[in-house]
Coordinates of C-alpha atoms and ligand atoms in Angstrom, one line a residue:
X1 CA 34.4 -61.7 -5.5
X2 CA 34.8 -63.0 -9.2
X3 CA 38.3 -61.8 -10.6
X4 CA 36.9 -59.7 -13.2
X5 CA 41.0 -59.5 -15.1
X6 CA 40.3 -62.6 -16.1
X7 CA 37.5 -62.2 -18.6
X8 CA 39.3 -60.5 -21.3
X9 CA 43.1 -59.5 -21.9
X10 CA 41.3 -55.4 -22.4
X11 CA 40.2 -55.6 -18.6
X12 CA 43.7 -57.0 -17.3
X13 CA 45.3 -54.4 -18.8
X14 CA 42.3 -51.2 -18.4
X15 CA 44.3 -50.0 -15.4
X16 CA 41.7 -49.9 -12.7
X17 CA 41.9 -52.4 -10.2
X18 CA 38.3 -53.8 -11.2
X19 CA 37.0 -53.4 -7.8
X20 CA 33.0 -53.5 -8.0
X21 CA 30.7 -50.3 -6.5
X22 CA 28.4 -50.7 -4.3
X23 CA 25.4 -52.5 -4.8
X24 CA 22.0 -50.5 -4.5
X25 CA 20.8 -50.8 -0.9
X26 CA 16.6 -50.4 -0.7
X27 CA 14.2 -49.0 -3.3
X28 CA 14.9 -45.4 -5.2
X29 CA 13.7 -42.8 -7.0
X30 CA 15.1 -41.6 -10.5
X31 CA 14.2 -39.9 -13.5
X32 CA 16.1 -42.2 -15.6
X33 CA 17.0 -46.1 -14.7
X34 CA 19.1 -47.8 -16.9
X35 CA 19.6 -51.5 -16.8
X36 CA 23.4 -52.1 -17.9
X37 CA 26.7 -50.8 -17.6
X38 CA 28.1 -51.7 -20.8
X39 CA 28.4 -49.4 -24.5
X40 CA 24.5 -48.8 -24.7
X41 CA 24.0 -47.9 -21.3
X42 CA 26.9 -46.1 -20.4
X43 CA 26.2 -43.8 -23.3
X44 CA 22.7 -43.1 -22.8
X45 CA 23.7 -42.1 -19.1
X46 CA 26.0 -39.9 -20.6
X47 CA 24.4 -38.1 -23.3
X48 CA 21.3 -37.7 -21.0
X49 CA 23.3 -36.3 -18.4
X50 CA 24.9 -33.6 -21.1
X51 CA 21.9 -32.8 -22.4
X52 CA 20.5 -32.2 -19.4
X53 CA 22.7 -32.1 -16.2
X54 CA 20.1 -31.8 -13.5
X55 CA 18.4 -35.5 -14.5
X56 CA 18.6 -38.0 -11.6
X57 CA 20.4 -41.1 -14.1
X58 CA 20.9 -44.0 -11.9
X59 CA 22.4 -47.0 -14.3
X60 CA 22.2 -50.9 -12.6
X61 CA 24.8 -53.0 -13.6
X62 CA 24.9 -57.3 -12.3
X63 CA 28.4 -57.3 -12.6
X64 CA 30.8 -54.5 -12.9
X65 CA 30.8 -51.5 -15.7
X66 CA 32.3 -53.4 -18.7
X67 CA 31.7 -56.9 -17.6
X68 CA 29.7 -57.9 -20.9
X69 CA 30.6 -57.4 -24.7
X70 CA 31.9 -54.3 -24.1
X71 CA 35.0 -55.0 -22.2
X72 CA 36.0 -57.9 -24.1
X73 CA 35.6 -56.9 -28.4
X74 CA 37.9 -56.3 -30.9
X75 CA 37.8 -53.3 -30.4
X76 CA 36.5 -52.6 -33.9
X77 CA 34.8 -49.0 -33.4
X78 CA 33.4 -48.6 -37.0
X79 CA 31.0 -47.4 -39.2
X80 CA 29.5 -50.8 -39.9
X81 CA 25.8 -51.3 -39.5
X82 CA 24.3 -54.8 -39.0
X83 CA 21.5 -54.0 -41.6
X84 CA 23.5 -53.6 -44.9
X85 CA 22.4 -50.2 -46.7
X86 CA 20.8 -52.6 -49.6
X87 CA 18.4 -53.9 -47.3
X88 CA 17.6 -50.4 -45.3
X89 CA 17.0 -49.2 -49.1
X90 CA 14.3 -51.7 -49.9
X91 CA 12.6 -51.6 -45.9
X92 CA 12.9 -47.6 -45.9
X93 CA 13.6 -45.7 -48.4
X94 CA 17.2 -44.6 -49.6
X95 CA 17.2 -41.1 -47.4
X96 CA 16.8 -43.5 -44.1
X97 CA 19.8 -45.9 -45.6
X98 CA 21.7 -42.9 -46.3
X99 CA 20.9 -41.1 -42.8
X100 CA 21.6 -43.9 -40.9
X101 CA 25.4 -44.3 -42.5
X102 CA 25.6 -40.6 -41.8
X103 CA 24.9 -41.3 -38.1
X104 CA 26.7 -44.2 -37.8
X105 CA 30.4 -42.0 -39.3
X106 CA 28.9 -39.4 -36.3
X107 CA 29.2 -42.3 -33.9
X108 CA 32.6 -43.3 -34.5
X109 CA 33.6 -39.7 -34.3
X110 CA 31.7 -39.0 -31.3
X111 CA 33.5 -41.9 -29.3
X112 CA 36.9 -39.9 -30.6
X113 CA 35.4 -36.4 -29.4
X114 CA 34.3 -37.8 -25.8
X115 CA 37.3 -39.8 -25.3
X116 CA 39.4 -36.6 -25.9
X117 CA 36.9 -34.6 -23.5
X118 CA 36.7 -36.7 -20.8
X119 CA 40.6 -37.5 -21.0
X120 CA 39.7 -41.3 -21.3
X121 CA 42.7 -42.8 -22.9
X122 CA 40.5 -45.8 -25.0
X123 CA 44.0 -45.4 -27.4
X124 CA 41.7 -44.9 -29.6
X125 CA 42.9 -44.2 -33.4
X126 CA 41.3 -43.7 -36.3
X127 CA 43.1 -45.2 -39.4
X128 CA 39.9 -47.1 -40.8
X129 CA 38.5 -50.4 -41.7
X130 CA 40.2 -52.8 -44.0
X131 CA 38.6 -55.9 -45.0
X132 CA 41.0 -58.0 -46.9
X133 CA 40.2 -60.9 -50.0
X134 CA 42.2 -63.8 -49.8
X135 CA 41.0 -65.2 -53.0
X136 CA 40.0 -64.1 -56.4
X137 CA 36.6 -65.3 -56.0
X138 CA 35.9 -62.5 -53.0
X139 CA 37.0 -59.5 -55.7
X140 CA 33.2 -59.7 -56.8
X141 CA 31.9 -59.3 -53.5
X142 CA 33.8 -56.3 -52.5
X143 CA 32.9 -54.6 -55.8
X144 CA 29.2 -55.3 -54.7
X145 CA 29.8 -54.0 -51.3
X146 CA 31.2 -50.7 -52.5
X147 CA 28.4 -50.6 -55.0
X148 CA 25.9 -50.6 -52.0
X149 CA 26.9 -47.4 -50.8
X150 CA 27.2 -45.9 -54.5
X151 CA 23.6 -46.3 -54.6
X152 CA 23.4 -44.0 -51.3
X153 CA 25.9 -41.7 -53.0
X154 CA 28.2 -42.4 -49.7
X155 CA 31.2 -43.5 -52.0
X156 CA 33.8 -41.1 -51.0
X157 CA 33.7 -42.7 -47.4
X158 CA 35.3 -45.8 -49.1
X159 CA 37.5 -47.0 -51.6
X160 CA 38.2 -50.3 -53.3
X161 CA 42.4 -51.7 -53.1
X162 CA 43.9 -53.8 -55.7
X163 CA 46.4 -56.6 -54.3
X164 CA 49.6 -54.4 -54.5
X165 CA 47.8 -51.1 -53.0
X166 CA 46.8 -53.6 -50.0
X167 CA 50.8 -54.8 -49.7
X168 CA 51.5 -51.0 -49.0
X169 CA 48.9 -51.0 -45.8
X170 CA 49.7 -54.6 -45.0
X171 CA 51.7 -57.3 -45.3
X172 CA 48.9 -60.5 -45.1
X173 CA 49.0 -64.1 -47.0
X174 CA 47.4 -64.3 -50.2
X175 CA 45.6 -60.9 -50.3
X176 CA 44.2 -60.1 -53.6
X177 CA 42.9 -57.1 -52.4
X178 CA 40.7 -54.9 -50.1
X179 CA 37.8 -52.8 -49.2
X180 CA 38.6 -49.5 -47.5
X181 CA 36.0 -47.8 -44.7
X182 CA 37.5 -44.5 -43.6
X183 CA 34.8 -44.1 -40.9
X184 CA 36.4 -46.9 -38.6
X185 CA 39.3 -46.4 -35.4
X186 CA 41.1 -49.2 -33.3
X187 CA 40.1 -48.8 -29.4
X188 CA 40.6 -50.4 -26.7
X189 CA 37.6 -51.5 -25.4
X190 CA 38.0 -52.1 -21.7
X191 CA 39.0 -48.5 -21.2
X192 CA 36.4 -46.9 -23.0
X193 CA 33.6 -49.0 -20.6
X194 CA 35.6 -47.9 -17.4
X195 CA 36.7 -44.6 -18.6
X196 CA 32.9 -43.5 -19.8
X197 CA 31.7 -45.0 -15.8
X198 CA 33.8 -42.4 -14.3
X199 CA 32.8 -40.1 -17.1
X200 CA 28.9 -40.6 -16.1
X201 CA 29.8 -40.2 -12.2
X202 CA 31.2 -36.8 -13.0
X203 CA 28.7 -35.5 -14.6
X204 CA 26.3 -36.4 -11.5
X205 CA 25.3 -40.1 -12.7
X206 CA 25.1 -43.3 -10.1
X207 CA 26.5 -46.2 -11.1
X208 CA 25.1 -49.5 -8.8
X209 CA 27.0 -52.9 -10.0
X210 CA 26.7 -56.3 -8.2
X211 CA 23.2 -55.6 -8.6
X212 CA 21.1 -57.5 -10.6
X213 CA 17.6 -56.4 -12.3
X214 CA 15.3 -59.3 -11.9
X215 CA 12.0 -58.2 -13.8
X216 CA 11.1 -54.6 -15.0
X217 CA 7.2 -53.4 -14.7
X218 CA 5.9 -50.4 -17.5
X219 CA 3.6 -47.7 -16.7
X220 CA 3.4 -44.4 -15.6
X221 CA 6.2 -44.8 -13.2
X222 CA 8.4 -47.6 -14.8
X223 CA 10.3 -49.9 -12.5
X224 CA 13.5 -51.7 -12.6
X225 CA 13.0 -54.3 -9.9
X226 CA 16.4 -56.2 -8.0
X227 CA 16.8 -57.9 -5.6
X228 CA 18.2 -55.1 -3.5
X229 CA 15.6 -52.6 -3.8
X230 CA 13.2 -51.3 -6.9
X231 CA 13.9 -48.7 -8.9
X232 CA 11.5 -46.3 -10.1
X233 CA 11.7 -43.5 -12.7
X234 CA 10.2 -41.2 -15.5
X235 CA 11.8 -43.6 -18.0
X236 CA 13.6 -46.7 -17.8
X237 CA 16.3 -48.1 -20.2
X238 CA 16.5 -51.7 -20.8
X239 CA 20.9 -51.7 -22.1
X240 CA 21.6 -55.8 -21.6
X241 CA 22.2 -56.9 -25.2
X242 CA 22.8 -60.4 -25.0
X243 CA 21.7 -60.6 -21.5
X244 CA 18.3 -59.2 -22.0
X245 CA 17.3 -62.5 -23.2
X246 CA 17.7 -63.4 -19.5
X247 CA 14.7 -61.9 -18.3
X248 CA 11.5 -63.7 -19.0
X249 CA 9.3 -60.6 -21.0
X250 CA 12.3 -60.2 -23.6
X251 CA 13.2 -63.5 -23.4
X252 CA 12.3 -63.8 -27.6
X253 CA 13.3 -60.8 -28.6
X254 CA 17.3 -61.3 -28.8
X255 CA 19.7 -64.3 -28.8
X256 CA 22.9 -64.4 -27.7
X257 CA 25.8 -65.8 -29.9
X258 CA 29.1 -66.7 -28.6
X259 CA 32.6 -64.7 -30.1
X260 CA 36.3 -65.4 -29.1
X261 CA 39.7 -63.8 -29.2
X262 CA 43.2 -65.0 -29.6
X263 CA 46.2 -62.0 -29.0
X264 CA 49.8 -62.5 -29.1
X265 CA 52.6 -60.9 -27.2
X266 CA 54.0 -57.6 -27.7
X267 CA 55.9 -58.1 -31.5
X268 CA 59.4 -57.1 -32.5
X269 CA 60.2 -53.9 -34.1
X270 CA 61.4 -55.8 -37.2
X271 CA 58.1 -58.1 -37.3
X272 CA 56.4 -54.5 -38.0
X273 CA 58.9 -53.5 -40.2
X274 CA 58.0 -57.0 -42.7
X275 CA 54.3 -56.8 -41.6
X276 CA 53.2 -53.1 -42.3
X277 CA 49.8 -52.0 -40.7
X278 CA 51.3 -48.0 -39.6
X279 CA 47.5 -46.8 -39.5
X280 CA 46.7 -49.4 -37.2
X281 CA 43.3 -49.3 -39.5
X282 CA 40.7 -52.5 -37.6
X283 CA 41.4 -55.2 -40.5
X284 CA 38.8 -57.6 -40.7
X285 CA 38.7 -61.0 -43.5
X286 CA 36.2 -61.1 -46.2
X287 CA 34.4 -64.0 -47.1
X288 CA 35.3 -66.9 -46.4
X289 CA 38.5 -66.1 -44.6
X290 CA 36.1 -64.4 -42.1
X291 CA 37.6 -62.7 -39.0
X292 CA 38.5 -59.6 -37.6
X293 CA 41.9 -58.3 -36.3
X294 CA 43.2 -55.0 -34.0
X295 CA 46.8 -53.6 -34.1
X296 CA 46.4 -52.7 -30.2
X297 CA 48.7 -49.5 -29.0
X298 CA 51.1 -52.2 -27.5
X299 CA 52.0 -53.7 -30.5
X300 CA 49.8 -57.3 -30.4
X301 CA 47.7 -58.7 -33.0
X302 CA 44.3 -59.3 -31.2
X303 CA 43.0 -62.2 -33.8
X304 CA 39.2 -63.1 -33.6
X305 CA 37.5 -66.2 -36.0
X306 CA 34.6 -66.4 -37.1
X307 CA 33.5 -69.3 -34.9
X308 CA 30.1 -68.4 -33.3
X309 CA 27.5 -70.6 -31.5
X310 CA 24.3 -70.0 -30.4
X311 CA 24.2 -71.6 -26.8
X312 CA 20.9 -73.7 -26.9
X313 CA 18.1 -71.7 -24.3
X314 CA 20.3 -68.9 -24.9
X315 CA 22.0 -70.0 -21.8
X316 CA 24.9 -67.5 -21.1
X317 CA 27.9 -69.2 -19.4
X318 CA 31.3 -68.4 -18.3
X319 CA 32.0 -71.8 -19.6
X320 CA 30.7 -70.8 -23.4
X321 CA 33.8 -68.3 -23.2
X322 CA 36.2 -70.8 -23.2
X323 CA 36.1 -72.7 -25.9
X324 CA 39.9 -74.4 -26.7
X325 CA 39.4 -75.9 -30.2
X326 CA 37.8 -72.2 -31.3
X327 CA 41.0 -70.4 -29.6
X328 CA 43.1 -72.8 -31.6
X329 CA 41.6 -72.2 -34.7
X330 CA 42.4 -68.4 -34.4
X331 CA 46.0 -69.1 -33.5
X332 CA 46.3 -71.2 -36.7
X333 CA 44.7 -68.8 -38.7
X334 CA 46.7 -65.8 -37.6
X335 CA 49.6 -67.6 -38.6
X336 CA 48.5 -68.2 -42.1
X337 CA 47.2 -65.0 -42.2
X338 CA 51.1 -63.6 -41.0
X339 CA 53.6 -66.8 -41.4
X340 CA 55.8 -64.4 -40.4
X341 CA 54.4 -65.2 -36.4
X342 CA 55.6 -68.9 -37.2
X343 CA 58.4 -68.4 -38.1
X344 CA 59.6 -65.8 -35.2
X345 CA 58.1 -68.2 -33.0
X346 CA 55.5 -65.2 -31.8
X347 CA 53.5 -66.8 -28.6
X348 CA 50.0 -65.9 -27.7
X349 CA 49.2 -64.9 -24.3
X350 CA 45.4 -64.1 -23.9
X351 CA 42.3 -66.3 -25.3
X352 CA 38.9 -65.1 -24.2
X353 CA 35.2 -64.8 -25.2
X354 CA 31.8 -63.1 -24.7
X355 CA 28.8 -63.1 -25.9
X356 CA 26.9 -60.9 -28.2
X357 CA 23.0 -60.4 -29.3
X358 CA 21.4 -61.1 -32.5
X359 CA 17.5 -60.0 -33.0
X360 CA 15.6 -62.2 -35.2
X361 CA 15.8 -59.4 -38.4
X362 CA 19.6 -58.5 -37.6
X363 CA 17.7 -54.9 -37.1
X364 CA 18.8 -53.0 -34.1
X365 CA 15.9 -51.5 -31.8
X366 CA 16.5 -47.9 -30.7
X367 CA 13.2 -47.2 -29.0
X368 CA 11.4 -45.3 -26.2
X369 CA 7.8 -45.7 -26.1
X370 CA 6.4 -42.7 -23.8
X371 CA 3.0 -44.1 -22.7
X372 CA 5.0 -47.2 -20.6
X373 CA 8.3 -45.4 -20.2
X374 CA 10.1 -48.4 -21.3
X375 CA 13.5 -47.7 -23.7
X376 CA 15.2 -50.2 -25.5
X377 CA 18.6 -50.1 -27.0
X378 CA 20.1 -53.7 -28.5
X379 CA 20.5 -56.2 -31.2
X380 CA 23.8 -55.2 -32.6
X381 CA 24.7 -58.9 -34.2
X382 CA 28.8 -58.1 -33.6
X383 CA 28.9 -54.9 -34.8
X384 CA 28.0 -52.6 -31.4
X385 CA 30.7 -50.5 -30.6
X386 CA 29.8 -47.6 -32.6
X387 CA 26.0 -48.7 -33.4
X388 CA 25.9 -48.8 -28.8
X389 CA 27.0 -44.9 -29.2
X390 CA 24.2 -44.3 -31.6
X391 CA 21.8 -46.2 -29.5
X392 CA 23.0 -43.9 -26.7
X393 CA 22.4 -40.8 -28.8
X394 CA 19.1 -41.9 -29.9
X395 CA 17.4 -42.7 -26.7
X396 CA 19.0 -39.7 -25.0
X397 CA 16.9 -37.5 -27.3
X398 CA 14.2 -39.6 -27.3
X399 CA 14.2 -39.3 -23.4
X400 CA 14.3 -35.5 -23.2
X401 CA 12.0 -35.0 -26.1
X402 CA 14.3 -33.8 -28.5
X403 CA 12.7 -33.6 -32.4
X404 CA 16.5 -34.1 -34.1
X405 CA 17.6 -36.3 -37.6
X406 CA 18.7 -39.0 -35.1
X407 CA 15.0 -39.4 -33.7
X408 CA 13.8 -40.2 -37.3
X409 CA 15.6 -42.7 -38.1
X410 CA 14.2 -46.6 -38.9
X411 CA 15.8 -48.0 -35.8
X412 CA 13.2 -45.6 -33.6
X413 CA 10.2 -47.1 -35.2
X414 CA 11.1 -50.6 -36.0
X415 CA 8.9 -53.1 -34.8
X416 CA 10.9 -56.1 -33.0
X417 CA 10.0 -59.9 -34.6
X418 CA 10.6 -62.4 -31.9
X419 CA 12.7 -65.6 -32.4
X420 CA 11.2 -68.6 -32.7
X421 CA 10.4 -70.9 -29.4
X422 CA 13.1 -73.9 -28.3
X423 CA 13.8 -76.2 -29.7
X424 CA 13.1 -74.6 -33.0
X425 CA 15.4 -71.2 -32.9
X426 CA 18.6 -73.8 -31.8
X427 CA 18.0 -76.2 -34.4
X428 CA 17.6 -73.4 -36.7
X429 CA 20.6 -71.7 -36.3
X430 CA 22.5 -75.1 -36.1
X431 CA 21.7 -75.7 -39.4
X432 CA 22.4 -72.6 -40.9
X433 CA 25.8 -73.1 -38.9
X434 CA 26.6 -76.1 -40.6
X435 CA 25.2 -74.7 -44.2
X436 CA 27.5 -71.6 -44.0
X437 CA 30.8 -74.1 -43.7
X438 CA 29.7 -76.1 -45.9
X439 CA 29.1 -73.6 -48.4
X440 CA 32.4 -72.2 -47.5
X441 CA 34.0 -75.1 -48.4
X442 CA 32.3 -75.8 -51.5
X443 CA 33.6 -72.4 -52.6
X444 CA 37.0 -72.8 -51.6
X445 CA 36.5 -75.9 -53.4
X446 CA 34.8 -74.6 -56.7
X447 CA 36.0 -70.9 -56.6
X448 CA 33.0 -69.4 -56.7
X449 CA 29.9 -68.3 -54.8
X450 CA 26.4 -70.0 -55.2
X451 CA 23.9 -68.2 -57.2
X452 CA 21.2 -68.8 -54.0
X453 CA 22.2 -69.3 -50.7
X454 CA 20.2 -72.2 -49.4
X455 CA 16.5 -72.7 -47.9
X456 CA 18.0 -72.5 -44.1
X457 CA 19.8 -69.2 -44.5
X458 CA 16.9 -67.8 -46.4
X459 CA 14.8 -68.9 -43.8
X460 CA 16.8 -67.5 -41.1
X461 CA 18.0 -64.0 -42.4
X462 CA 16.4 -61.0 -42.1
X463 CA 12.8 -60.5 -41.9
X464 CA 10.8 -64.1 -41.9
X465 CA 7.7 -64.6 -43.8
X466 CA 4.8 -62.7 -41.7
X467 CA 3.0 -65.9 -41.7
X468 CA 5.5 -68.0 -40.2
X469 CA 5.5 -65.1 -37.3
X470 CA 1.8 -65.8 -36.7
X471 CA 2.1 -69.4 -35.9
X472 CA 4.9 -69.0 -33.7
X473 CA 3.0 -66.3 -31.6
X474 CA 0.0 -68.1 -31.1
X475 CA 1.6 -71.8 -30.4
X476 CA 4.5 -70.2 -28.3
X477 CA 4.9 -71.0 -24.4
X478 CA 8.4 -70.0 -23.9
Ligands
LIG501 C1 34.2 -61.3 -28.4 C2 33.4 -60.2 -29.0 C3 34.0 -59.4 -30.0 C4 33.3 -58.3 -30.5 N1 33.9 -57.5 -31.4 C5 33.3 -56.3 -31.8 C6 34.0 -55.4 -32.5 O1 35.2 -55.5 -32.7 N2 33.3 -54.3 -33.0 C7 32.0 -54.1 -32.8 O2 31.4 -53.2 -33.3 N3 31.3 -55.0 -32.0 C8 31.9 -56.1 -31.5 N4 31.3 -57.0 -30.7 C9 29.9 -56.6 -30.2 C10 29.9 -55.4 -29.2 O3 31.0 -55.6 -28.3 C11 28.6 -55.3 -28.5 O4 27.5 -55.3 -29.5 C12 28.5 -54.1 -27.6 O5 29.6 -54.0 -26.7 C13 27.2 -54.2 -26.8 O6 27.2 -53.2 -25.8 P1 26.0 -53.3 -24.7 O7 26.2 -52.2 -23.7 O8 24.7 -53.2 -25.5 O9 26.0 -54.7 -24.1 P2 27.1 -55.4 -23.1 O10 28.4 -54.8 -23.3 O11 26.9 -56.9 -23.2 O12 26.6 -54.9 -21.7 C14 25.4 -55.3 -21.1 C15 25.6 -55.1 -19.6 O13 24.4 -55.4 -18.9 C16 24.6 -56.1 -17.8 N5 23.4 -56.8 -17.5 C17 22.8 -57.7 -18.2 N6 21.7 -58.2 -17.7 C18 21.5 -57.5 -16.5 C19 20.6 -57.5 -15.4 N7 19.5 -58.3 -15.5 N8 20.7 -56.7 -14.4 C20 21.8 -55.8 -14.3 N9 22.8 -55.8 -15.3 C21 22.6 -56.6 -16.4 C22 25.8 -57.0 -18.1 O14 26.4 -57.5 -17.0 C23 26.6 -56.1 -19.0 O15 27.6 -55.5 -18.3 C24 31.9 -58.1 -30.1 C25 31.3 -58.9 -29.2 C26 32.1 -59.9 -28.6 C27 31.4 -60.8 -27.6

C-alpha cells in the first residue's frame, strides 16, 4: 500500500491513519455515481445527500478521499474565481459577474457552516485574503483589481491598504501595500477532504477508494466503468480535475499544471510578535512577487511559488511532485519575503506538490446534461477550494431538479473549448512560460508593466479565436 502521509505535510498531520476503504467488489446500482473523492466530489455527495437523504450516492475514488489537489493546497479557501469579474462582464452580462461573486462569498461561508455542523475541525478561520505589492509598479494593478468589482458594485467586500495599513496586518519585505478580500478563511485542507468522507458516510453515502474508473458510457443509465465492477446510476458525476484528463473522452478538455509547497517548523512566539499576521488572513504576492502563503493553526508559514509546469501529455506523476530547484526557490523567497526566518535560523520541514487543472478558457464547467446523465464539475486553474464547493452546490441542484440562482449561473451553460492536440498545447504553454518570466524580469528591470502582453499569452488566455478551434477539431487525433 502507497504511504499516503507522504504526499503533503496536511495529510501527515489530518489525524486519521490514512488507511484506504474498500475497493468496490462487482457491478452496482446507484442513483448518483461520482467519480472522485476530492473537494468537487465530496461536496456534491454531500449536498445531494442533504437535499435529499433517501438518494443511493456512491462516490469512486483511485486512491484514497483526499489523495489529489485537495489534500495537498494552500489551503486558501477564498472567494477568488478563476474568470476575473471583467471578463464574466463582457461574456455575460454584469448580473451573472455579480451573481457569481455572490456565490462564490456563499461558498466560503458554506465550508465554515458545514465544518461547524459536521464537527470537522478543517481549523478553518476566516480573517480574509491579502495580496501584498512589493513594488510601486504593482500599486496600479491593485487599484484596477479593486476597480473590477466597483463596476459590479461588490466594493464593500474589499478594500485597498496603503504600505503602513499593511505593516499593522503584517510584517513582509518591501510591501508597498495590499489588496484586502474579506470573503477568504485559512483551512487546513487535508482535514476538510477526510472530515467531509466521514461527513458523506453519515449521512448514508458510500465511499469506494483503490478503485479506479477506467471509461464512463452516457445514456439513459450512465455508467462509471472500473475495473472492479460497473457502476450504473440516474446520473453520473465526472469530479477528477486534473485527472480527468486521464481518461481518453476528456482527454482535451483540461490540463493539468504542476504546484508546490515549502512549510517551515512550528515559529517562536517572539517571531510572531516581529511578524504580525493575528487574523491569520491567506496572504498571497501580487505580481510579480507571485505566491501564496497560509498562517496554519500550528504556527508555520506554508510558502507556495509561483513555479508551474505543464507536464508534456498531461502525464501526471508522483515524480512531477518533487521538484528540488522549485522547493528551493520557495525557501529563498520566504526568506526574503520574512528575513526575519534567516536570521532565527527557522528550518523547513515539509516540501510537496500536486497537480491542478486548467481548461483551455480558464472557465470552470458546472454542468449536468439530463438527456446522457453525464455531470461535470472542474477546471478551477488553482483557485478550487471554494469554487469545488460551488461546483458541489451547483450540480446537487442540478441533479434533484432544483430551479435556484445557483442553477443560472454562466458556469451551468458554458460550452467547454478543448486544448489543442500534442505537441502543440506543450509547446504552447512553454512559451508562454518562458514569456511570463521574461516579462517579469523586464518589469523588475524597467518598473513598469507592458502596455500588451505578447502574441503567446494572447494566444493562450481565455477564449481562442473560433477559427483556430475549427482547425484543431477537424485535424485532431489525440
Ligand atoms: C499544490 C496546490 C496548491 C493549491 N492551492 C490552492 C489554494 O490555496 N486555494 C485554492 O482555491 N485552490 C488551490 N489549489 C487548487 C485546488 O486544490 C483544486 O482546484 C481542488 O482541490 C480540486 O478539487 P477536486 O475535487 O476537483 O480535484 P482533486 O482534489 O484533484 O480530486 C480528484 C480526485 O479524483 C480522483 N480520481 C481521478 N481520476 C480518477 C479515476 N479515473 N478513477 C477514480 N478516481 C479518480 C483522484 O485520485 C482525486 O482524489 C491548489 C492545488 C495544488 C496542486
Amino acid at each position: 500500500m502507497k504511504d499516503y502521509a507522504r504526499y503533503s505535510f496536511w495529510l501527515e498531520t489530518c489525524g486519521d491513519d490514512l488507511t484506504p476503504r474498500p475497493a468496490l467488489d462487482g457491478s452496482i446500482r446507484a442513483d448518483v455515481a461520482i467519480l472522485g473523492a476530492g473537494f468537487t466530489g465530496l461536496w456534491t455527495a454531500y449536498h445531494l445527500l442533504r437535499r435529499e437523504p433517501s438518494l443511493k450516492v456512491v462516490v469512486v475514488e483511485r486512491e484514497i478521499a483526499g489523495f489529489g489537489a485537495s489534500g495537498r493546497n494552500g489551503g486558501w479557501c477564498f472567494a477568488g474565481f478563476p474568470y476575473p469579474p471583467a471578463q464574466l462582464v463582457a461574456r455575460y452580462g454584469r448580473d451573472a459577474a455579480r451573481a457569481v461573486s455572490l456565490a462564490m462569498y456563499d461558498s466560503v461561508d458554506d465550508v465554515g457552516r458545514v465544518c461547524e455542523l459536521e464537527g470537522i475541525d478543517a481549523h478553518f478561520a476566516k480573517g480574509g485574503e491579502l495580496e501584498i505589492a512589493r513594488a510601486p509598479y504593482d500599486l496600479p494593478k491593485l487599484d484596477e483589481r479593486y476597480d473590477e468589482y466597483r463596476a459590479v458594485g461588490l466594493e464593500d467586500h474589499y478594500a485597498l491598504l496603503d504600505a503602513e495599513q499593511t505593516r499593522e496586518r503584517i510584517r513582509v519585505a518591501e510591501a508597498v501595500g495590499a489588496f484586502w478580500n474579506k470573503e477568504g478563511a485559512a483551512i487546513q485542507p487535508a482535514r476538510l477532504a477526510r472530515g467531509l468522507a466521514r461527513a458523506v458516510e453519515r449521512h448514508g453515502g458510500t465511499i469506494y477508494e483503490q478503485t479506479t474508473v477506467t471509461d464512463y458510457v452516457p445514456g439513459p443509465w450512465p455508467r462509471l466503468d472500473t475495473e472492479r465492477g460497473n457502476i450504473s446510476a440516474r446520473a453520473i458525476v465526472l469530479a477528477g480535475e486534473a485527472y480527468l484528463s486521464r481518461l481518453p473522452k476528456l482527454r482535451r478538455r483540461i490540463i493539468p499544471a504542476t504546484s508546490h509547497i515549502v512549510i517551515t517548523e512550528p515559529l517562536s512566539d517572539d517571531l510572531w510578535r516581529q511578524i504580525g499576521w493575528e487574523r491569520r488572513e491567506v496572504v498571497g504576492g501580487f505580481g510579480t512577487t507571485g505566491a501564496y502563503l497560509n498562517h496554519t493553526a500550528d504556527g508555520r508559514i506554508a510558502f507556495g511559488p509561483y513555479r508551474g509546469k505543464y507536464p508534456f501529455n498531461s502525464a501526471i506523476t508522483d515524480a512531477i511532485d518533487r521538484r528540488e530547484d522549485v522547493f528551493e526557490h520557495g525557501r529563498q523567497s520566504a526568506r526574503q519575503w520574512f528575513p526575519m526566518l534567516k536570521e532565527a535560523g527557522v528550518g523547513f520541514t515539509h516540501a510537496w506538490g500536486g497537480v491542478f487543472g486548467i481548461p483551455r478558457d480558464h472557465m470552470p464547467i458546472m454542468r449536468y446534461d439530463r438527456r446522457t446523465g453525464v455531470a461535470l464539475g472542474y477546471g478551477y486553474t488553482g483557485e478550487g477550494v471554494a469554487t469545488a464547493n460551488l461546483s458541489g452546490r451547483v450540480l446537487a441542484d442540478l441533479i434533484t431538479e432544483r430551479d435556484s440562482e445557483l442553477t443560472h449561473l454562466p458556469m451551468t451553460s458554458h460550452a467547454p473549448v478543448d486544448w489543442e492536440p500534442e505537441p502543440i498545447r506543450w509547446l504552447g504553454s512553454s512559451l508562454v512560460r518562458r514569456g511570463r518570466d521574461r516579462a517579469n524580469r523586464e518589469v523588475e528591470r524597467s518598473g513598469r508593466y507592458p502596455e500588451q502582453p505578447d502574441l503567446a499569452q494572447r494566444l493562450w488566455s481565455f477564449e481562442p479565436p473560433r477559427a483556430w478551434q475549427a482547425v484543431w477539431r477537424m485535424a485532431a487525433k489525440d
